[in-house]
CSV table of C-alpha atoms in Angstrom, one decimal:
chain,number,residue,atom,x,y,z
V,202,MET,CA,139.2,35.8,251.4
V,203,ASP,CA,135.5,36.8,251.1
V,204,LYS,CA,132.9,35.1,253.5
V,205,GLY,CA,131.9,31.9,251.6
V,206,TYR,CA,129.0,29.9,252.1
V,207,ILE,CA,131.8,27.4,253.4
V,208,SER,CA,133.9,29.3,255.1
V,209,ASP,CA,134.5,28.5,258.8
V,210,ASP,CA,132.5,31.3,260.6
V,211,HIS,CA,129.6,30.4,258.5
V,212,ILE,CA,128.7,26.9,257.8
V,213,ILE,CA,130.7,25.1,260.3
V,214,PRO,CA,128.4,25.6,263.2
V,215,CYS,CA,125.7,24.4,261.6
V,216,ARG,CA,127.5,21.0,261.0
V,217,GLY,CA,127.5,21.2,264.5
V,218,PRO,CA,130.5,20.5,267.2
V,219,HIS,CA,132.7,17.4,267.7
V,220,VAL,CA,131.3,14.1,269.1
V,221,SER,CA,134.3,14.5,271.7
V,222,SER,CA,132.6,17.7,273.0
V,223,LEU,CA,128.6,16.2,272.6
V,224,MET,CA,129.1,12.7,273.9
V,225,LEU,CA,127.1,13.2,277.0
V,226,SER,CA,124.6,15.5,276.0
V,227,VAL,CA,123.6,13.3,273.1
V,228,GLY,CA,123.8,10.0,274.6
V,229,PHE,CA,126.3,8.2,272.4
V,230,ASN,CA,127.9,5.3,274.9
V,231,GLY,CA,131.2,6.7,276.1
V,232,THR,CA,132.6,10.1,278.4
V,233,GLN,CA,135.0,12.7,277.7
V,234,GLU,CA,137.5,10.8,279.9
V,235,SER,CA,136.8,7.4,278.1
V,236,LEU,CA,137.7,9.1,274.7
V,237,GLU,CA,141.1,10.5,276.0
V,238,ASN,CA,141.8,7.0,277.3
V,239,SER,CA,140.8,5.1,274.1
V,240,ASP,CA,142.7,3.6,271.2
V,241,ASP,CA,143.0,5.5,268.5
V,242,ASP,CA,140.6,4.6,266.5
V,243,GLU,CA,138.1,5.8,268.8
V,244,GLU,CA,140.0,9.2,269.2
V,245,TYR,CA,139.9,10.0,265.1
V,246,LEU,CA,136.2,9.3,265.0
V,247,GLY,CA,135.6,11.4,268.5
V,248,GLU,CA,137.1,14.0,266.3
V,249,ARG,CA,134.2,14.3,263.4
V,250,ALA,CA,131.1,16.3,263.5
V,251,ILE,CA,128.1,14.9,265.2
V,252,ASP,CA,126.2,14.7,262.3
V,253,GLU,CA,129.0,12.9,260.4
V,254,VAL,CA,129.1,10.1,263.5
V,255,TYR,CA,125.3,9.7,263.5
V,256,HIS,CA,125.1,9.1,259.7
V,257,LEU,CA,127.7,6.3,259.7
V,258,TRP,CA,126.2,4.9,262.6
V,259,CYS,CA,122.9,4.2,261.0
V,260,LEU,CA,124.9,3.0,257.6
V,261,ALA,CA,126.7,0.6,260.1
V,262,GLY,CA,123.2,-1.0,261.1
V,263,GLY,CA,121.9,1.7,264.1
V,264,ASP,CA,118.3,2.3,264.2
V,265,LEU,CA,117.1,4.8,266.2
V,266,GLU,CA,113.3,3.9,266.2
V,267,LYS,CA,114.2,0.8,267.4
V,268,GLU,CA,116.4,2.2,270.2
V,269,LEU,CA,113.8,4.6,271.3
V,270,THR,CA,111.1,1.7,271.5
V,271,ASN,CA,113.4,-0.5,273.3
V,272,LYS,CA,113.4,2.0,276.1
V,273,GLU,CA,109.7,2.4,275.7
V,274,ILE,CA,109.8,6.1,274.6
V,275,ILE,CA,108.1,5.0,271.5
V,276,GLN,CA,105.0,3.0,271.9
V,277,SER,CA,102.7,1.8,269.9
V,278,LYS,CA,99.1,1.5,270.7
V,279,PRO,CA,96.0,0.1,269.1
V,280,PRO,CA,94.1,2.8,267.0
V,281,VAL,CA,91.0,2.2,269.1
V,282,CYS,CA,92.4,3.2,272.0
V,283,THR,CA,93.3,6.5,271.2
V,284,LEU,CA,89.3,7.6,269.9
V,285,PRO,CA,88.1,10.2,272.5
V,286,ASN,CA,85.2,9.1,274.6
V,287,PHE,CA,82.7,11.4,273.3
V,288,LEU,CA,83.0,14.4,270.4
V,289,LEU,CA,80.6,17.6,270.2
V,290,GLU,CA,79.2,19.2,267.2
V,291,ASP,CA,81.8,21.8,267.1
V,292,GLY,CA,84.9,19.2,266.8
V,293,GLU,CA,86.0,19.6,270.4
V,294,SER,CA,86.7,16.2,272.0
V,295,PHE,CA,87.0,14.9,275.5
V,296,GLY,CA,88.3,11.7,277.3
V,297,GLN,CA,91.1,11.5,274.7
V,298,GLY,CA,94.8,10.8,276.3
V,299,ARG,CA,97.7,12.9,275.1
V,300,ASP,CA,100.3,11.4,273.1
V,301,ARG,CA,103.9,11.3,274.5
V,302,SER,CA,105.1,11.8,271.2
V,303,PHE,CA,104.1,15.3,271.6
V,304,LEU,CA,105.1,16.2,275.0
V,305,LEU,CA,108.5,17.1,276.2
V,306,ASP,CA,110.7,14.2,277.3
V,307,ASP,CA,114.5,15.4,278.2
V,308,THR,CA,115.2,11.4,278.8
V,309,THR,CA,119.2,10.1,277.5
V,310,VAL,CA,119.1,7.4,275.6
V,311,THR,CA,122.7,6.0,275.3
V,312,LEU,CA,123.5,4.6,271.5
V,313,SER,CA,126.2,2.1,271.2
V,314,LEU,CA,129.0,2.9,269.1
V,315,CYS,CA,130.6,-0.6,269.4
V,316,GLN,CA,129.3,-1.8,265.9
V,317,LEU,CA,130.3,1.6,264.3
V,318,LYS,CA,134.0,1.0,265.6
V,319,ASN,CA,134.1,-2.2,264.5
V,320,ARG,CA,133.2,-1.4,261.4
V,321,LEU,CA,136.0,1.4,261.3
V,322,LYS,CA,138.7,-0.8,262.9
V,323,ASP,CA,140.6,-1.5,259.5
V,324,VAL,CA,140.4,2.4,258.5
V,325,ALA,CA,144.0,3.7,259.2
V,326,GLY,CA,144.8,7.0,260.8
V,327,GLU,CA,145.9,8.7,257.8
V,328,ALA,CA,142.3,8.3,256.3
V,329,TYR,CA,141.3,11.1,258.7
V,330,TYR,CA,143.5,13.5,257.4
V,331,PRO,CA,143.4,13.4,253.4
V,332,LEU,CA,146.5,14.9,251.4
V,333,LEU,CA,144.7,17.4,249.3
V,334,GLU,CA,147.9,18.0,247.2
V,335,ASP,CA,148.3,14.3,246.6
V,336,GLU,CA,146.8,13.7,243.3
V,337,GLN,CA,147.8,10.0,243.3
V,338,SER,CA,144.7,9.0,244.7
V,339,SER,CA,141.2,10.1,246.1
V,340,LEU,CA,141.3,7.4,248.6
V,341,SER,CA,143.4,7.4,251.5
V,342,GLN,CA,145.8,4.2,252.2
V,343,SER,CA,144.9,1.8,254.8
V,344,ASN,CA,144.8,-1.9,255.7
V,345,SER,CA,141.8,-2.0,253.5
V,346,SER,CA,142.9,-0.1,250.5
V,347,ASN,CA,142.5,-2.9,248.0
V,348,GLU,CA,139.0,-3.5,249.1
V,349,LEU,CA,138.1,0.4,249.3
V,350,SER,CA,139.6,0.9,245.6
V,351,CYS,CA,137.3,-2.1,244.6
V,352,THR,CA,134.4,-0.2,246.2
V,353,VAL,CA,134.5,2.6,243.5
V,354,THR,CA,133.9,0.2,240.7
V,355,LEU,CA,130.9,-1.2,242.4
V,356,PRO,CA,127.2,0.4,241.9
V,357,LEU,CA,126.4,3.6,243.4
V,358,ILE,CA,123.8,2.3,245.7
V,359,ILE,CA,126.0,-0.1,247.3
V,360,ARG,CA,128.6,2.7,247.7
V,361,GLU,CA,126.1,4.7,249.5
V,362,ARG,CA,125.9,2.3,251.8
V,363,ASP,CA,129.0,1.3,252.2
V,364,THR,CA,130.2,2.9,256.0
V,365,GLU,CA,134.0,2.7,255.4
V,366,TYR,CA,134.0,4.3,251.7
V,367,GLN,CA,131.2,6.9,252.9
V,368,LEU,CA,133.9,7.8,255.8
V,369,ILE,CA,136.5,8.2,253.3
V,370,ARG,CA,134.7,10.1,251.3
V,371,ILE,CA,132.8,12.5,253.6
V,372,ILE,CA,136.4,13.1,255.3
V,373,LEU,CA,137.8,14.0,251.7
V,374,PHE,CA,134.8,16.2,250.6
V,375,ASP,CA,134.9,18.1,254.3
V,376,ARG,CA,138.5,18.7,253.6
V,377,LEU,CA,137.8,20.3,250.2
V,378,LEU,CA,134.7,22.4,250.9
V,379,LYS,CA,136.5,23.9,253.7
V,380,ALA,CA,139.1,24.8,251.3
V,381,TYR,CA,136.6,26.0,248.3
V,382,PRO,CA,136.9,28.0,246.5
V,383,TYR,CA,140.7,27.5,246.1
V,384,LYS,CA,140.2,23.8,245.9
V,385,LYS,CA,137.1,24.2,243.3
V,386,ASN,CA,138.6,22.0,240.7
V,387,LEU,CA,139.4,19.3,243.1
V,388,VAL,CA,135.7,19.3,244.2
V,389,TRP,CA,134.7,18.9,240.6
V,390,LYS,CA,137.0,15.8,240.2
V,391,GLU,CA,135.8,14.0,243.2
V,392,ALA,CA,131.9,14.8,242.1
V,393,ARG,CA,132.3,12.9,238.9
V,394,VAL,CA,133.2,9.5,241.2
V,395,ASP,CA,130.3,10.2,243.2
V,396,ILE,CA,128.9,12.7,245.9
V,397,PRO,CA,128.1,11.4,249.9
V,398,PRO,CA,124.4,11.8,250.5
V,399,LEU,CA,125.8,13.6,253.8
V,400,ILE,CA,127.6,16.5,251.7
V,401,ARG,CA,125.2,16.7,248.7
V,402,GLY,CA,123.6,19.8,249.7
V,403,LEU,CA,127.3,21.9,250.4
V,404,ALA,CA,128.6,19.9,247.2
V,405,TRP,CA,125.9,21.0,245.0
V,406,ALA,CA,126.5,24.7,246.1
V,407,ALA,CA,130.1,24.3,245.1
V,408,LEU,CA,129.5,22.6,241.8
V,409,LEU,CA,126.8,25.7,241.5
V,410,GLY,CA,129.4,28.4,242.1
V,411,VAL,CA,127.5,29.6,245.3
V,412,GLU,CA,129.7,32.3,247.3
V,413,GLY,CA,129.2,35.2,249.3
V,414,ASP,CA,127.1,35.8,252.4
V,415,ILE,CA,124.0,34.3,251.4
V,416,GLN,CA,122.1,34.6,254.7
V,417,ALA,CA,122.1,38.4,254.6
V,418,LYS,CA,121.1,38.8,251.3
V,419,TYR,CA,118.2,35.9,251.8
V,420,ASP,CA,117.1,37.8,255.3
V,421,SER,CA,117.2,41.2,253.3
V,422,ILE,CA,114.7,39.9,250.8
V,423,ASP,CA,111.0,40.7,252.3
V,424,LYS,CA,109.1,37.3,252.5
V,425,ASP,CA,106.2,38.9,254.4
V,426,THR,CA,104.2,41.4,252.1
V,427,PRO,CA,101.3,39.9,250.3
V,428,ILE,CA,102.2,39.4,246.9
V,429,PRO,CA,99.7,38.1,243.5
V,430,THR,CA,101.9,35.0,243.2
V,431,ASP,CA,101.1,33.9,247.1
V,432,ARG,CA,97.7,32.0,246.1
V,433,GLN,CA,99.4,29.9,243.5
V,434,ILE,CA,102.1,29.0,245.3
V,435,GLU,CA,99.6,28.0,248.2
V,436,VAL,CA,98.3,25.6,246.1
V,437,ASP,CA,100.8,24.5,244.8
V,438,ILE,CA,102.9,23.4,248.0
V,439,PRO,CA,100.5,20.9,249.1
V,440,ARG,CA,101.0,18.6,246.0
V,441,CYS,CA,104.9,19.1,245.9
V,442,HIS,CA,106.5,15.5,246.5
V,443,GLN,CA,104.0,15.0,249.9
V,444,TYR,CA,105.3,11.6,250.1
V,445,ASP,CA,108.3,13.0,251.8
V,446,GLU,CA,108.2,13.4,255.5
V,447,LEU,CA,110.2,16.7,255.5
V,448,LEU,CA,108.2,18.3,252.8
V,449,SER,CA,104.8,17.7,253.8
V,450,SER,CA,105.1,18.8,256.9
V,451,PRO,CA,103.7,22.0,258.4
V,452,GLN,CA,107.1,23.2,259.1
V,453,GLY,CA,108.2,22.1,255.2
V,454,HIS,CA,105.5,24.1,253.9
V,455,ARG,CA,106.6,27.1,255.8
V,456,LYS,CA,109.8,27.0,254.4
V,457,PHE,CA,108.5,26.0,250.7
V,458,ARG,CA,106.4,29.1,251.2
V,459,ARG,CA,109.7,31.5,252.2
V,460,VAL,CA,111.8,30.2,249.7
V,461,LEU,CA,109.9,30.0,246.7
V,462,LYS,CA,108.8,34.0,247.8
V,463,ALA,CA,112.0,34.5,248.2
V,464,TRP,CA,112.7,33.9,244.6
V,465,VAL,CA,109.9,35.8,243.1
V,466,VAL,CA,110.9,38.7,244.9
V,467,SER,CA,114.4,38.9,244.2
V,468,HIS,CA,113.7,38.3,240.5
V,469,PRO,CA,111.0,41.0,239.4
V,470,ASP,CA,112.0,40.4,235.7
V,471,LEU,CA,111.1,36.5,235.9
V,472,VAL,CA,107.2,35.5,236.9
V,473,TYR,CA,106.3,32.2,239.2
V,474,TRP,CA,105.5,29.2,236.5
V,475,GLN,CA,103.7,26.2,237.9
V,476,GLY,CA,106.5,23.7,238.6
V,477,LEU,CA,108.9,26.2,240.3
V,478,ASP,CA,107.8,24.2,243.5
V,479,SER,CA,109.3,21.2,242.4
V,480,LEU,CA,112.3,22.6,241.3
V,481,CYS,CA,113.0,24.2,244.6
V,482,ALA,CA,112.0,21.0,246.5
V,483,PRO,CA,115.9,18.7,246.1
V,484,PHE,CA,117.3,22.1,247.4
V,485,LEU,CA,115.0,22.3,250.3
V,486,TRP,CA,115.3,18.9,251.3
V,487,LEU,CA,118.9,19.0,251.2
V,488,ASN,CA,119.1,22.1,253.2
V,489,PHE,CA,116.2,22.2,255.2
V,490,ASN,CA,117.9,23.9,258.2
V,491,ASN,CA,119.4,26.6,255.8
V,492,GLU,CA,116.9,28.3,253.9
V,493,ALA,CA,119.4,30.8,252.6
V,494,LEU,CA,121.7,28.1,251.1
V,495,ALA,CA,118.4,26.5,249.0
V,496,TYR,CA,117.5,29.4,248.1
V,497,ALA,CA,121.1,30.5,247.1
V,498,CYS,CA,121.3,27.0,245.1
V,499,MET,CA,118.1,27.4,243.4
V,500,SER,CA,119.0,31.0,241.9
V,501,ALA,CA,122.3,29.8,240.9
V,502,PHE,CA,120.7,26.7,238.9
V,503,ILE,CA,118.0,28.6,237.5
V,504,PRO,CA,119.8,30.9,235.1
V,505,LYS,CA,122.2,27.9,234.1
V,506,TYR,CA,119.9,25.2,233.1
V,507,LEU,CA,116.4,27.1,232.4
V,508,TYR,CA,117.8,30.4,231.3
V,509,ASN,CA,114.7,32.7,230.3
V,510,PHE,CA,112.4,29.8,230.9
V,511,PHE,CA,110.4,31.9,233.8
V,512,LEU,CA,109.7,34.9,231.6
V,513,LYS,CA,106.1,36.1,231.5
V,514,ASP,CA,106.2,34.8,227.6
V,515,ASN,CA,108.5,31.9,227.2
V,516,SER,CA,106.8,30.4,224.3
V,517,HIS,CA,109.9,31.5,222.1
V,518,VAL,CA,112.3,29.7,224.5
V,519,ILE,CA,110.5,26.5,225.1
V,520,GLN,CA,110.0,26.1,221.2
V,521,GLU,CA,113.8,26.3,220.8
V,522,TYR,CA,113.9,23.9,223.2
V,523,LEU,CA,112.0,21.7,222.0
V,524,THR,CA,113.2,21.8,218.3
V,525,VAL,CA,116.7,21.6,219.5
V,526,PHE,CA,115.4,18.2,221.5
V,527,SER,CA,113.7,16.7,218.4
V,528,GLN,CA,116.9,17.4,216.3
V,529,MET,CA,119.1,15.3,219.2
V,530,ILE,CA,116.6,12.6,218.8
V,531,ALA,CA,116.8,12.3,215.1
V,532,PHE,CA,120.4,12.2,215.4
V,533,HIS,CA,121.1,9.8,217.8
V,534,ASP,CA,118.1,7.3,217.1
V,535,PRO,CA,116.6,8.2,213.6
V,536,GLU,CA,114.4,5.2,213.6
V,537,LEU,CA,112.6,6.1,216.9
V,538,SER,CA,112.1,9.6,215.4
V,539,ASN,CA,110.7,8.5,212.9
V,540,HIS,CA,108.0,6.6,214.7
V,541,LEU,CA,107.0,9.0,217.0
V,542,ASN,CA,106.6,11.5,214.0
V,543,GLU,CA,104.6,9.1,212.5
V,544,ILE,CA,101.8,8.6,215.4
V,545,GLY,CA,102.1,12.0,216.2
V,546,PHE,CA,103.9,11.9,219.7
V,547,ILE,CA,105.7,14.9,219.6
V,548,PRO,CA,108.0,16.3,222.5
V,549,ASP,CA,105.2,19.3,223.1
V,550,LEU,CA,103.3,16.4,224.4
V,551,TYR,CA,105.7,15.2,227.1
V,552,ALA,CA,108.9,17.2,227.2
V,553,ILE,CA,107.7,20.2,228.6
V,554,PRO,CA,107.4,19.1,232.4
V,555,TRP,CA,110.9,17.3,231.8
V,556,PHE,CA,112.6,20.2,231.2
V,557,LEU,CA,111.0,23.2,233.1
V,558,THR,CA,111.2,21.3,236.0
V,559,MET,CA,114.4,19.6,235.4
V,560,PHE,CA,112.9,16.3,235.8
V,561,THR,CA,111.4,17.0,239.6
V,562,HIS,CA,108.1,16.4,238.5
V,563,VAL,CA,108.7,13.2,236.9
V,564,PHE,CA,111.0,11.4,239.2
V,565,PRO,CA,110.8,11.0,243.2
V,566,LEU,CA,113.5,12.6,245.0
V,567,HIS,CA,115.9,9.8,245.5
V,568,LYS,CA,116.1,9.3,242.0
V,569,ILE,CA,116.9,13.3,241.4
V,570,PHE,CA,119.4,13.4,243.4
V,571,HIS,CA,121.7,10.9,241.7
V,572,LEU,CA,120.7,12.6,238.7
V,573,TRP,CA,121.4,15.7,239.5
V,574,ASP,CA,124.3,14.6,240.6
V,575,THR,CA,125.6,14.4,237.2
V,576,LEU,CA,123.7,17.1,235.8
V,577,LEU,CA,125.5,19.7,237.7
V,578,LEU,CA,128.9,18.5,235.9
V,579,GLY,CA,127.2,19.4,232.6
V,580,ASN,CA,126.5,22.4,230.8
V,581,SER,CA,123.3,24.1,229.9
V,582,SER,CA,122.4,21.1,226.8
V,583,PHE,CA,123.1,18.5,229.4
V,584,PRO,CA,119.4,18.2,230.2
V,585,PHE,CA,118.8,17.2,226.2
V,586,CYS,CA,120.8,14.1,226.6
V,587,ILE,CA,118.8,13.6,229.9
V,588,GLY,CA,115.3,13.2,227.8
V,589,VAL,CA,117.2,11.1,225.2
V,590,ALA,CA,118.6,8.5,227.2
V,591,ILE,CA,114.8,8.2,228.7
V,592,LEU,CA,113.8,7.7,225.3
V,593,GLN,CA,116.3,5.4,224.7
V,594,GLN,CA,115.9,3.4,227.8
V,595,LEU,CA,111.9,3.0,226.5
V,596,ARG,CA,112.7,2.2,222.8
V,597,ASP,CA,111.4,-0.9,222.4
V,598,ARG,CA,108.3,-0.3,224.3
V,599,LEU,CA,107.7,3.2,222.1
V,600,LEU,CA,108.4,1.5,218.6
V,601,ALA,CA,105.7,-1.3,219.7
V,602,ASN,CA,103.1,0.9,220.6
V,603,GLY,CA,100.8,3.6,219.3
V,604,PHE,CA,99.9,7.2,220.3
V,605,ASN,CA,97.6,5.9,223.1
V,606,GLU,CA,99.8,3.2,224.5
V,607,CYS,CA,102.7,6.0,224.5
V,608,ILE,CA,100.7,8.3,226.3
V,609,LEU,CA,99.9,6.1,228.8
V,610,LEU,CA,103.6,4.4,229.3
V,611,PHE,CA,104.4,8.3,230.0
V,612,SER,CA,101.8,8.5,232.5
V,613,ASP,CA,103.8,6.4,234.9
V,614,LEU,CA,107.2,6.7,233.9
V,615,PRO,CA,109.2,6.6,237.1
V,616,VAL,CA,108.4,3.0,237.4
V,617,HIS,CA,109.8,2.0,234.0
V,618,LEU,CA,113.2,3.6,234.1
V,619,ALA,CA,116.3,3.0,236.2
V,620,VAL,CA,118.3,5.7,236.9
V,621,LEU,CA,121.6,4.2,237.4
V,622,LEU,CA,121.1,2.8,233.6
V,623,LEU,CA,119.9,6.3,232.9
V,624,LEU,CA,123.5,7.6,234.0
V,625,PHE,CA,125.3,5.2,231.9
V,626,GLN,CA,123.1,6.3,229.0
V,627,LEU,CA,123.9,10.2,229.5
V,628,PHE,CA,128.1,9.5,229.6
V,629,CYS,CA,127.4,7.8,226.3
V,630,LEU,CA,125.6,10.2,224.8
V,631,ARG,CA,127.3,12.9,225.9
V,632,LEU,CA,130.7,11.5,224.1
V,633,TRP,CA,128.9,11.4,220.8
V,634,ASN,CA,127.1,14.5,221.0
V,635,PRO,CA,128.0,16.9,217.9
V,636,ASP,CA,128.9,20.5,218.9
V,637,LEU,CA,125.5,21.9,217.4
V,638,PHE,CA,124.0,20.5,220.6
V,639,THR,CA,126.2,22.1,223.2
V,640,GLY,CA,124.4,25.1,223.5
V,641,ARG,CA,121.5,27.3,222.7
V,642,ALA,CA,120.7,30.6,221.4
V,643,THR,CA,119.2,31.6,224.2
V,644,CYS,CA,121.5,31.0,226.9
V,645,PRO,CA,123.3,33.6,229.2
V,646,ARG,CA,126.9,34.9,228.2
V,647,PRO,CA,129.7,33.3,230.1
V,648,ILE,CA,131.1,35.7,233.0
V,649,ILE,CA,134.5,36.4,232.3
């Protein structure tokens, strides 16, 4: 078997050891001895990876900041108390106490798992070992199997916050990804239901077909030698999704720089266009501690959905894209198409940033994750459907307004859009989309 990105010797160490081997060092309530003597539910939970247990602990109501505040590890001070006694002209300050958060603190804080265990008490042991060959149902049987089956029909936001449901989905995806690529079809099948947020990074990589020794390939790329693109990258990074704590951190900027530069260096036939940083952001956020996987996902994503978009002269590619998009608008909503043409509000004015960044420049990250969960299940024509769905969601406002009002409306687009409704409209559009719009003239040849 080739060394894939989800092989046992590559990814599993990144996921971390089991809870039973780290229960003391991470500060969870309980010891190895107590785990061995505990009931079955506790033993099952102790076999899961530490990141899974912490994620479920948070879903069950755990608040790490509150726990640290109660232990006085995090202490808030009035801003006036943080000012220095005096400040020199050269900027050097004196008399300012050092914030404890910047100092090493090896204090161990015990986090109780009682609330999490109580939430998972009705989950049967079989749920921790799903049968991948059983195609009857993707949800394991348990005392609350009926409730879990009903949970599938609930809105996506509710499902992502349901502790029992997320446990089932995380375990199932974990098993499927460990069997990748042999269980690739099942990964696609389950991804059509939903993708657990904790597993999203690996699931996206599987949907994009990422395989091979990606770490070795990433390490072999020269990311240090200065290139002409460096200056533009330095300008773009501080403006890319800086509301997010990870991406706005100094370490986030450094990782951004390395991944973007690796892509530019490894694709000499393509160029860096403004917006590539926004395209990189979701992959980097999901794989913040695995730059190689973020790079591999972006490298697989661009040829599929943005083929030739990053050529030095991409005018003919963009023009073709906008022409097909205009035809789709006219096909699905002739009235709206005629109105937009009459007022001169053509796709050239608003759609280029949509497609060049696959909507990452338009929506915040938490909306992009759900949007791309669906996008990655479609072919290269799926972005057209997203664009038409956005226009249909704004249809009444667009028909009632002129050119200037439409420009203002699109300048603050995320406020007016509901992503869950957008996903439903995408499904309907995909069913009614003619074969004429399912491909592009400038698209990659299928790999046989």
